[in-house]
Amino acid sequence: MVIFLWIIFTFVLLVLTLKYYFGTTRWCKSTVTLNGRTVLITGGNIGIGKATAIDLANRGARMIIASRNKEKAIQTIKEINDKTGNDNVRFMYLDLMDLEVVRQFAEQFLNEEKRLDILINNSGIAGWAYKTIGPKTKQNYDIIFGVNHLGHFLLTYLLLDLLKKTRNSRIINVSSLMHLWRRARLTYDKGPNKDGMLYPDLAGYKTSKLANVMHSKMLSKILQGTPVTANSVHPGLAATDILMAPLKSVLPEKLYSIVDPIFRFISLDSAGGAQTTIFAAVDESLNSVTGKHFGHCRLARENKLAQEDKACEQLWDYSMKMCGLT
């Protein structure tokens, strides 16, 4: 009986410790309003992106939700209208799996929008995409690297002139804690694999999230002297589809029914996960801060590779090539 009680006590203590470490975060305290400003967010129809969009719309921003799922986006827009009273919210179709569609989106955006104050590259997919979508993008790159990095790289590049013209603009790349993992790597010298995938070593979630941080680093250097800043954030451990879907796909149903509520208890909800993105988008203390990485609404640790100028420059050069910009 004593042993059983010790096991229960140890388990509860472990869960509470994990809750303290992963399930708490600083909240953005800024009361800045965004009246007259335009925000573009990718993947703003679900999860952390949706929570971010609701907060910024509540501050008065003109919100543009870019997504390939029109039905979910329209539902989200209605919810934003109801919760915030802000009806200055629109949907624009964007498929980050196809770079040609990204180009078409940018062309439409530049024709229809006169300013862009905040660009939030939020949309992302994880390992489950290999089964549900397929292994490759339209241009034969790894699907995860293509969506999480290349699509956003091209989108940002095509909108840079408008960001500069608007002035005091911000670019935010949503990365992940997983970019810190040692296995996140960037190698470019291997030829196509048997399925025709180009740069097959540029694969996986960790690698794509490392690329997000390095992209922000290079943007901050390239945009030096301009009225545009670029930073990256990690949302912390949040119980969103990008994490829960893989768990559900690999665990037996009964085990998942046990793990799911525990995981949700120890992790952040979407609103909590959105706080650092919101902080990076609006906090006045960051008006001139660029090239930094944030988590829990403060500076966060980066992968050492993101601090190497040559590595960041190499990623930039290859990304330009992969996107057909050189």
mmCIF file of C-alpha atoms in Angstrom:
data_model
loop_
_atom_site.group_PDB
_atom_site.id
_atom_site.type_symbol
_atom_site.label_atom_id
_atom_site.label_comp_id
_atom_site.label_asym_id
_atom_site.label_seq_id
_atom_site.Cartn_x
_atom_site.Cartn_y
_atom_site.Cartn_z
ATOM 1 C CA MET A 1 0.000 0.000 0.000
ATOM 2 C CA VAL A 2 2.819 2.400 0.893
ATOM 3 C CA ILE A 3 4.577 1.633 -2.398
ATOM 4 C CA PHE A 4 1.353 2.277 -4.314
ATOM 5 C CA LEU A 5 0.883 5.643 -2.589
ATOM 6 C CA TRP A 6 4.479 6.597 -3.376
ATOM 7 C CA ILE A 7 3.892 5.757 -7.033
ATOM 8 C CA ILE A 8 0.752 7.924 -7.092
ATOM 9 C CA PHE A 9 2.546 10.755 -5.287
ATOM 10 C CA THR A 10 5.507 10.583 -7.668
ATOM 11 C CA PHE A 11 3.219 10.569 -10.703
ATOM 12 C CA VAL A 12 1.218 13.574 -9.471
ATOM 13 C CA LEU A 13 4.417 15.449 -8.616
ATOM 14 C CA LEU A 14 5.816 14.711 -12.079
ATOM 15 C CA VAL A 15 2.644 15.934 -13.793
ATOM 16 C CA LEU A 16 2.582 19.131 -11.725
ATOM 17 C CA THR A 17 6.268 19.753 -12.468
ATOM 18 C CA LEU A 18 5.630 19.316 -16.182
ATOM 19 C CA LYS A 19 2.625 21.625 -15.882
ATOM 20 C CA TYR A 20 4.799 24.297 -14.281
ATOM 21 C CA TYR A 21 7.554 23.917 -16.872
ATOM 22 C CA PHE A 22 5.483 23.533 -20.043
ATOM 23 C CA GLY A 23 1.977 24.709 -19.189
ATOM 24 C CA THR A 24 2.697 28.212 -17.950
ATOM 25 C CA THR A 25 3.822 31.241 -19.902
ATOM 26 C CA ARG A 26 4.153 34.983 -19.624
ATOM 27 C CA TRP A 27 1.258 36.845 -21.184
ATOM 28 C CA CYS A 28 1.690 39.811 -23.446
ATOM 29 C CA LYS A 29 0.821 42.852 -21.342
ATOM 30 C CA SER A 30 0.889 45.406 -24.138
ATOM 31 C CA THR A 31 -2.289 47.445 -24.590
ATOM 32 C CA VAL A 32 -1.229 48.786 -27.998
ATOM 33 C CA THR A 33 -4.063 49.246 -30.480
ATOM 34 C CA LEU A 34 -3.681 48.509 -34.187
ATOM 35 C CA ASN A 35 -6.295 50.773 -35.724
ATOM 36 C CA GLY A 36 -5.377 51.572 -39.319
ATOM 37 C CA ARG A 37 -2.762 48.816 -39.490
ATOM 38 C CA THR A 38 -2.830 45.735 -41.689
ATOM 39 C CA VAL A 39 -1.797 42.291 -40.472
ATOM 40 C CA LEU A 40 -1.251 39.274 -42.722
ATOM 41 C CA ILE A 41 -1.113 35.908 -40.965
ATOM 42 C CA THR A 42 -0.701 32.527 -42.612
ATOM 43 C CA GLY A 43 -2.645 29.690 -41.046
ATOM 44 C CA GLY A 44 -4.738 32.095 -39.024
ATOM 45 C CA ASN A 45 -7.788 29.844 -39.239
ATOM 46 C CA ILE A 46 -6.853 27.259 -36.572
ATOM 47 C CA GLY A 47 -4.884 26.778 -33.366
ATOM 48 C CA ILE A 48 -2.299 29.331 -32.316
ATOM 49 C CA GLY A 49 -2.756 31.293 -35.534
ATOM 50 C CA LYS A 50 -6.460 31.665 -34.852
ATOM 51 C CA ALA A 51 -5.840 32.817 -31.270
ATOM 52 C CA THR A 52 -3.305 35.340 -32.585
ATOM 53 C CA ALA A 53 -5.747 36.631 -35.187
ATOM 54 C CA ILE A 54 -8.497 37.082 -32.593
ATOM 55 C CA ASP A 55 -6.214 39.104 -30.312
ATOM 56 C CA LEU A 56 -4.895 41.384 -33.064
ATOM 57 C CA ALA A 57 -8.376 41.900 -34.518
ATOM 58 C CA ASN A 58 -9.537 42.867 -31.040
ATOM 59 C CA ARG A 59 -6.859 45.583 -31.122
ATOM 60 C CA GLY A 60 -8.468 47.028 -34.254
ATOM 61 C CA ALA A 61 -6.186 45.628 -36.960
ATOM 62 C CA ARG A 62 -7.286 44.907 -40.493
ATOM 63 C CA MET A 63 -6.723 41.146 -40.525
ATOM 64 C CA ILE A 64 -5.965 39.086 -43.604
ATOM 65 C CA ILE A 65 -6.075 35.353 -43.013
ATOM 66 C CA ALA A 66 -4.149 33.406 -45.629
ATOM 67 C CA SER A 67 -5.025 29.726 -45.792
ATOM 68 C CA ARG A 68 -5.761 26.905 -48.221
ATOM 69 C CA ASN A 69 -8.840 25.875 -46.223
ATOM 70 C CA LYS A 70 -11.492 28.416 -47.147
ATOM 71 C CA GLU A 71 -14.254 26.763 -45.130
ATOM 72 C CA LYS A 72 -12.334 26.894 -41.836
ATOM 73 C CA ALA A 73 -11.113 30.410 -42.570
ATOM 74 C CA ILE A 74 -14.647 31.697 -43.154
ATOM 75 C CA GLN A 75 -15.768 30.085 -39.881
ATOM 76 C CA THR A 76 -12.859 31.737 -38.078
ATOM 77 C CA ILE A 77 -13.661 35.125 -39.593
ATOM 78 C CA LYS A 78 -17.245 34.839 -38.363
ATOM 79 C CA GLU A 79 -15.959 33.960 -34.900
ATOM 80 C CA ILE A 80 -13.595 36.946 -34.966
ATOM 81 C CA ASN A 81 -16.458 39.214 -36.031
ATOM 82 C CA ASP A 82 -18.631 37.927 -33.175
ATOM 83 C CA LYS A 83 -15.933 38.086 -30.481
ATOM 84 C CA THR A 84 -14.274 41.388 -31.365
ATOM 85 C CA GLY A 85 -16.846 43.353 -33.339
ATOM 86 C CA ASN A 86 -14.143 43.865 -35.966
ATOM 87 C CA ASP A 87 -15.546 43.162 -39.421
ATOM 88 C CA ASN A 88 -12.403 44.344 -41.230
ATOM 89 C CA VAL A 89 -11.196 40.766 -41.693
ATOM 90 C CA ARG A 90 -10.765 38.968 -45.003
ATOM 91 C CA PHE A 91 -9.729 35.578 -46.340
ATOM 92 C CA MET A 92 -7.178 35.082 -49.095
ATOM 93 C CA TYR A 93 -6.376 31.689 -50.589
ATOM 94 C CA LEU A 94 -2.774 30.570 -50.122
ATOM 95 C CA ASP A 95 -1.258 27.129 -50.661
ATOM 96 C CA LEU A 96 2.310 27.108 -49.357
ATOM 97 C CA MET A 97 2.904 23.704 -50.954
ATOM 98 C CA ASP A 98 3.038 25.320 -54.392
ATOM 99 C CA LEU A 99 5.459 28.192 -54.949
ATOM 100 C CA GLU A 100 3.572 29.282 -58.050
ATOM 101 C CA VAL A 101 0.448 29.777 -55.925
ATOM 102 C CA VAL A 102 2.550 31.792 -53.464
ATOM 103 C CA ARG A 103 3.586 34.064 -56.332
ATOM 104 C CA GLN A 104 -0.040 34.479 -57.410
ATOM 105 C CA PHE A 105 -1.040 35.295 -53.833
ATOM 106 C CA ALA A 106 1.676 37.955 -53.521
ATOM 107 C CA GLU A 107 0.660 39.522 -56.821
ATOM 108 C CA GLN A 108 -2.975 39.704 -55.731
ATOM 109 C CA PHE A 109 -2.019 41.077 -52.320
ATOM 110 C CA LEU A 110 0.141 43.819 -53.813
ATOM 111 C CA ASN A 111 -2.641 44.779 -56.217
ATOM 112 C CA GLU A 112 -5.342 44.940 -53.560
ATOM 113 C CA GLU A 113 -3.602 46.056 -50.353
ATOM 114 C CA LYS A 114 -1.891 49.407 -49.855
ATOM 115 C CA ARG A 115 0.083 48.597 -46.709
ATOM 116 C CA LEU A 116 1.441 45.723 -44.626
ATOM 117 C CA ASP A 117 2.395 46.503 -41.052
ATOM 118 C CA ILE A 118 2.820 43.013 -39.627
ATOM 119 C CA LEU A 119 3.572 39.778 -41.485
ATOM 120 C CA ILE A 120 3.205 36.647 -39.354
ATOM 121 C CA ASN A 121 4.517 33.474 -40.975
ATOM 122 C CA ASN A 122 2.585 31.144 -38.710
ATOM 123 C CA SER A 123 1.330 28.263 -40.830
ATOM 124 C CA GLY A 124 3.042 24.936 -40.294
ATOM 125 C CA ILE A 125 2.730 21.185 -40.722
ATOM 126 C CA ALA A 126 4.441 18.252 -39.000
ATOM 127 C CA GLY A 127 5.202 14.594 -39.648
ATOM 128 C CA TRP A 128 1.580 13.543 -40.127
ATOM 129 C CA ALA A 129 1.630 15.434 -43.428
ATOM 130 C CA TYR A 130 3.707 12.676 -45.038
ATOM 131 C CA LYS A 131 0.706 10.339 -44.736
ATOM 132 C CA THR A 132 -2.182 12.757 -45.185
ATOM 133 C CA ILE A 133 -0.770 15.036 -47.906
ATOM 134 C CA GLY A 134 2.255 13.306 -49.399
ATOM 135 C CA PRO A 135 6.047 13.560 -49.167
ATOM 136 C CA LYS A 136 6.686 16.350 -51.684
ATOM 137 C CA THR A 137 5.612 19.844 -52.639
ATOM 138 C CA LYS A 138 4.564 20.793 -56.143
ATOM 139 C CA GLN A 139 8.202 21.673 -56.892
ATOM 140 C CA ASN A 140 9.508 18.338 -55.476
ATOM 141 C CA TYR A 141 10.865 19.566 -52.155
ATOM 142 C CA ASP A 142 10.184 17.886 -48.819
ATOM 143 C CA ILE A 143 6.595 18.796 -47.907
ATOM 144 C CA ILE A 144 7.404 19.965 -44.367
ATOM 145 C CA PHE A 145 10.456 22.029 -45.314
ATOM 146 C CA GLY A 146 8.543 23.378 -48.304
ATOM 147 C CA VAL A 147 5.517 24.574 -46.356
ATOM 148 C CA ASN A 148 7.202 25.646 -43.124
ATOM 149 C CA HIS A 149 10.174 27.424 -44.687
ATOM 150 C CA LEU A 150 10.276 27.779 -48.483
ATOM 151 C CA GLY A 151 6.696 28.958 -48.960
ATOM 152 C CA HIS A 152 7.144 31.588 -46.261
ATOM 153 C CA PHE A 153 10.587 32.534 -47.572
ATOM 154 C CA LEU A 154 9.176 33.308 -51.014
ATOM 155 C CA LEU A 155 6.099 35.061 -49.619
ATOM 156 C CA THR A 156 8.221 37.315 -47.419
ATOM 157 C CA TYR A 157 10.653 38.110 -50.222
ATOM 158 C CA LEU A 158 7.847 39.142 -52.578
ATOM 159 C CA LEU A 159 6.278 41.420 -49.944
ATOM 160 C CA LEU A 160 9.478 43.126 -48.772
ATOM 161 C CA ASP A 161 8.993 46.282 -50.827
ATOM 162 C CA LEU A 162 5.514 46.837 -49.392
ATOM 163 C CA LEU A 163 6.799 46.222 -45.863
ATOM 164 C CA LYS A 164 9.525 48.831 -46.424
ATOM 165 C CA LYS A 165 7.049 51.272 -47.930
ATOM 166 C CA THR A 166 4.672 50.912 -44.983
ATOM 167 C CA ARG A 167 7.491 51.655 -42.500
ATOM 168 C CA ASN A 168 7.847 50.457 -38.913
ATOM 169 C CA SER A 169 6.777 47.022 -40.104
ATOM 170 C CA ARG A 170 7.459 43.698 -38.446
ATOM 171 C CA ILE A 171 8.100 40.199 -39.779
ATOM 172 C CA ILE A 172 7.547 37.321 -37.362
ATOM 173 C CA ASN A 173 8.500 33.729 -38.127
ATOM 174 C CA VAL A 174 6.844 31.182 -35.856
ATOM 175 C CA SER A 175 9.415 28.504 -35.069
ATOM 176 C CA SER A 176 9.437 25.811 -32.376
ATOM 177 C CA LEU A 177 11.381 24.593 -29.362
ATOM 178 C CA MET A 178 12.274 21.599 -31.509
ATOM 179 C CA HIS A 179 14.653 23.724 -33.588
ATOM 180 C CA LEU A 180 17.076 23.273 -30.685
ATOM 181 C CA TRP A 181 17.370 19.529 -31.221
ATOM 182 C CA ARG A 182 20.812 18.400 -32.319
ATOM 183 C CA ARG A 183 19.356 16.343 -35.159
ATOM 184 C CA ALA A 184 18.052 19.476 -36.849
ATOM 185 C CA ARG A 185 20.463 19.820 -39.747
ATOM 186 C CA LEU A 186 20.909 21.658 -43.018
ATOM 187 C CA THR A 187 22.808 19.861 -45.785
ATOM 188 C CA TYR A 188 22.495 20.571 -49.477
ATOM 189 C CA ASP A 189 24.936 18.341 -51.353
ATOM 190 C CA LYS A 190 22.927 15.156 -51.842
ATOM 191 C CA GLY A 191 21.214 14.629 -55.206
ATOM 192 C CA PRO A 192 17.531 13.774 -55.760
ATOM 193 C CA ASN A 193 16.320 10.608 -54.027
ATOM 194 C CA LYS A 194 14.593 7.706 -55.771
ATOM 195 C CA ASP A 195 11.247 9.520 -55.606
ATOM 196 C CA GLY A 196 12.655 12.616 -57.295
ATOM 197 C CA MET A 197 12.700 14.723 -54.130
ATOM 198 C CA LEU A 198 15.210 17.557 -54.401
ATOM 199 C CA TYR A 199 17.549 18.230 -51.464
ATOM 200 C CA PRO A 200 16.287 15.147 -49.557
ATOM 201 C CA ASP A 201 18.315 15.998 -46.431
ATOM 202 C CA LEU A 202 16.278 19.187 -45.990
ATOM 203 C CA ALA A 203 13.478 17.174 -44.455
ATOM 204 C CA GLY A 204 11.549 17.064 -41.224
ATOM 205 C CA TYR A 205 9.926 19.380 -38.735
ATOM 206 C CA LYS A 206 13.036 20.181 -36.671
ATOM 207 C CA THR A 207 15.006 21.203 -39.745
ATOM 208 C CA SER A 208 12.215 23.451 -41.018
ATOM 209 C CA LYS A 209 11.870 25.174 -37.658
ATOM 210 C CA LEU A 210 15.627 25.790 -37.507
ATOM 211 C CA ALA A 211 15.335 27.335 -40.965
ATOM 212 C CA ASN A 212 12.647 29.713 -39.619
ATOM 213 C CA VAL A 213 15.050 31.098 -37.018
ATOM 214 C CA MET A 214 17.909 31.389 -39.510
ATOM 215 C CA HIS A 215 15.604 33.089 -42.025
ATOM 216 C CA SER A 216 14.814 35.770 -39.445
ATOM 217 C CA LYS A 217 18.521 36.236 -38.743
ATOM 218 C CA MET A 218 19.294 36.848 -42.413
ATOM 219 C CA LEU A 219 16.298 39.124 -42.886
ATOM 220 C CA SER A 220 17.513 41.295 -40.010
ATOM 221 C CA LYS A 221 20.881 41.697 -41.743
ATOM 222 C CA ILE A 222 19.466 42.315 -45.217
ATOM 223 C CA LEU A 223 16.918 44.804 -43.853
ATOM 224 C CA GLN A 224 19.442 46.681 -41.721
ATOM 225 C CA GLY A 225 18.884 50.401 -42.140
ATOM 226 C CA THR A 226 15.274 49.939 -43.271
ATOM 227 C CA PRO A 227 12.124 50.499 -41.183
ATOM 228 C CA VAL A 228 11.429 46.735 -41.022
ATOM 229 C CA THR A 229 12.336 44.296 -38.239
ATOM 230 C CA ALA A 230 12.409 40.498 -38.369
ATOM 231 C CA ASN A 231 12.274 38.161 -35.374
ATOM 232 C CA SER A 232 11.357 34.554 -34.655
ATOM 233 C CA VAL A 233 9.326 33.073 -31.820
ATOM 234 C CA HIS A 234 8.498 29.725 -30.327
ATOM 235 C CA PRO A 235 5.029 29.272 -28.807
ATOM 236 C CA GLY A 236 6.050 26.763 -26.143
ATOM 237 C CA LEU A 237 4.405 23.366 -25.792
ATOM 238 C CA ALA A 238 0.825 23.885 -26.951
ATOM 239 C CA ALA A 239 -1.867 21.245 -27.363
ATOM 240 C CA THR A 240 -2.725 22.057 -30.966
ATOM 241 C CA ASP A 241 -3.363 19.790 -33.947
ATOM 242 C CA ILE A 242 0.270 19.974 -35.050
ATOM 243 C CA LEU A 243 1.219 18.016 -31.894
ATOM 244 C CA MET A 244 -1.942 16.087 -31.060
ATOM 245 C CA ALA A 245 -2.503 14.642 -34.535
ATOM 246 C CA PRO A 246 0.811 12.699 -34.571
ATOM 247 C CA LEU A 247 0.110 11.348 -31.076
ATOM 248 C CA LYS A 248 -3.323 10.177 -32.116
ATOM 249 C CA SER A 249 -1.949 8.497 -35.229
ATOM 250 C CA VAL A 250 0.681 6.391 -33.410
ATOM 251 C CA LEU A 251 -0.973 5.543 -30.081
ATOM 252 C CA PRO A 252 -3.663 2.884 -29.577
ATOM 253 C CA GLU A 253 -7.068 4.456 -29.030
ATOM 254 C CA LYS A 254 -7.329 3.483 -25.351
ATOM 255 C CA LEU A 255 -3.830 4.719 -24.554
ATOM 256 C CA TYR A 256 -4.473 7.981 -26.403
ATOM 257 C CA SER A 257 -7.654 8.523 -24.358
ATOM 258 C CA ILE A 258 -5.439 8.443 -21.245
ATOM 259 C CA VAL A 259 -2.542 10.460 -22.636
ATOM 260 C CA ASP A 260 -4.682 13.174 -24.262
ATOM 261 C CA PRO A 261 -6.124 14.806 -21.096
ATOM 262 C CA ILE A 262 -2.756 14.589 -19.309
ATOM 263 C CA PHE A 263 -0.954 16.187 -22.237
ATOM 264 C CA ARG A 264 -3.557 18.935 -22.497
ATOM 265 C CA PHE A 265 -3.256 19.601 -18.760
ATOM 266 C CA ILE A 266 0.535 20.029 -18.796
ATOM 267 C CA SER A 267 0.670 22.089 -21.997
ATOM 268 C CA LEU A 268 -0.582 25.494 -23.105
ATOM 269 C CA ASP A 269 -3.851 26.065 -24.884
ATOM 270 C CA SER A 270 -3.937 27.996 -28.160
ATOM 271 C CA ALA A 271 -4.346 31.363 -26.434
ATOM 272 C CA GLY A 272 -1.320 30.700 -24.239
ATOM 273 C CA GLY A 273 0.698 29.511 -27.206
ATOM 274 C CA ALA A 274 -0.143 32.710 -29.099
ATOM 275 C CA GLN A 275 1.243 35.084 -26.467
ATOM 276 C CA THR A 276 4.822 35.319 -27.717
ATOM 277 C CA THR A 277 3.685 35.892 -31.296
ATOM 278 C CA ILE A 278 1.401 38.676 -30.079
ATOM 279 C CA PHE A 279 4.253 40.103 -27.987
ATOM 280 C CA ALA A 280 6.573 40.147 -31.014
ATOM 281 C CA ALA A 281 3.862 41.778 -33.112
ATOM 282 C CA VAL A 282 2.812 44.630 -30.832
ATOM 283 C CA ASP A 283 5.086 45.263 -27.856
ATOM 284 C CA GLU A 284 6.542 48.770 -28.028
ATOM 285 C CA SER A 285 9.824 47.677 -26.425
ATOM 286 C CA LEU A 286 10.582 45.792 -29.656
ATOM 287 C CA ASN A 287 10.167 48.739 -32.033
ATOM 288 C CA SER A 288 13.812 48.567 -33.102
ATOM 289 C CA VAL A 289 14.652 45.007 -32.028
ATOM 290 C CA THR A 290 15.518 42.670 -34.893
ATOM 291 C CA GLY A 291 17.218 39.328 -35.496
ATOM 292 C CA LYS A 292 16.207 37.921 -32.111
ATOM 293 C CA HIS A 293 14.414 34.776 -30.997
ATOM 294 C CA PHE A 294 11.679 34.900 -28.345
ATOM 295 C CA GLY A 295 9.797 32.445 -26.170
ATOM 296 C CA HIS A 296 7.401 33.099 -23.281
ATOM 297 C CA CYS A 297 7.495 36.820 -24.162
ATOM 298 C CA ARG A 298 11.235 37.165 -23.571
ATOM 299 C CA LEU A 299 14.515 36.373 -25.299
ATOM 300 C CA ALA A 300 14.981 32.633 -25.764
ATOM 301 C CA ARG A 301 17.831 30.247 -26.484
ATOM 302 C CA GLU A 302 18.715 29.554 -30.114
ATOM 303 C CA ASN A 303 20.312 26.647 -31.913
ATOM 304 C CA LYS A 304 24.029 27.439 -32.278
ATOM 305 C CA LEU A 305 23.752 27.002 -36.037
ATOM 306 C CA ALA A 306 21.428 30.016 -36.153
ATOM 307 C CA GLN A 307 24.253 32.117 -34.722
ATOM 308 C CA GLU A 308 26.670 31.203 -37.514
ATOM 309 C CA ASP A 309 26.619 33.858 -40.238
ATOM 310 C CA LYS A 310 27.983 31.519 -42.913
ATOM 311 C CA ALA A 311 25.316 28.897 -42.213
ATOM 312 C CA CYS A 312 22.547 31.508 -42.377
ATOM 313 C CA GLU A 313 23.952 32.941 -45.597
ATOM 314 C CA GLN A 314 24.148 29.469 -47.128
ATOM 315 C CA LEU A 315 20.517 28.750 -46.248
ATOM 316 C CA TRP A 316 19.511 32.101 -47.764
ATOM 317 C CA ASP A 317 21.404 31.413 -50.993
ATOM 318 C CA TYR A 318 19.938 27.933 -51.400
ATOM 319 C CA SER A 319 16.436 29.167 -50.530
ATOM 320 C CA MET A 320 16.737 31.845 -53.213
ATOM 321 C CA LYS A 321 17.745 29.144 -55.679
ATOM 322 C CA MET A 322 14.979 26.742 -54.638
ATOM 323 C CA CYS A 323 12.373 29.496 -54.957
ATOM 324 C CA GLY A 324 13.600 30.488 -58.419
ATOM 325 C CA LEU A 325 14.749 33.922 -57.299
ATOM 326 C CA THR A 326 18.285 33.548 -58.688
#
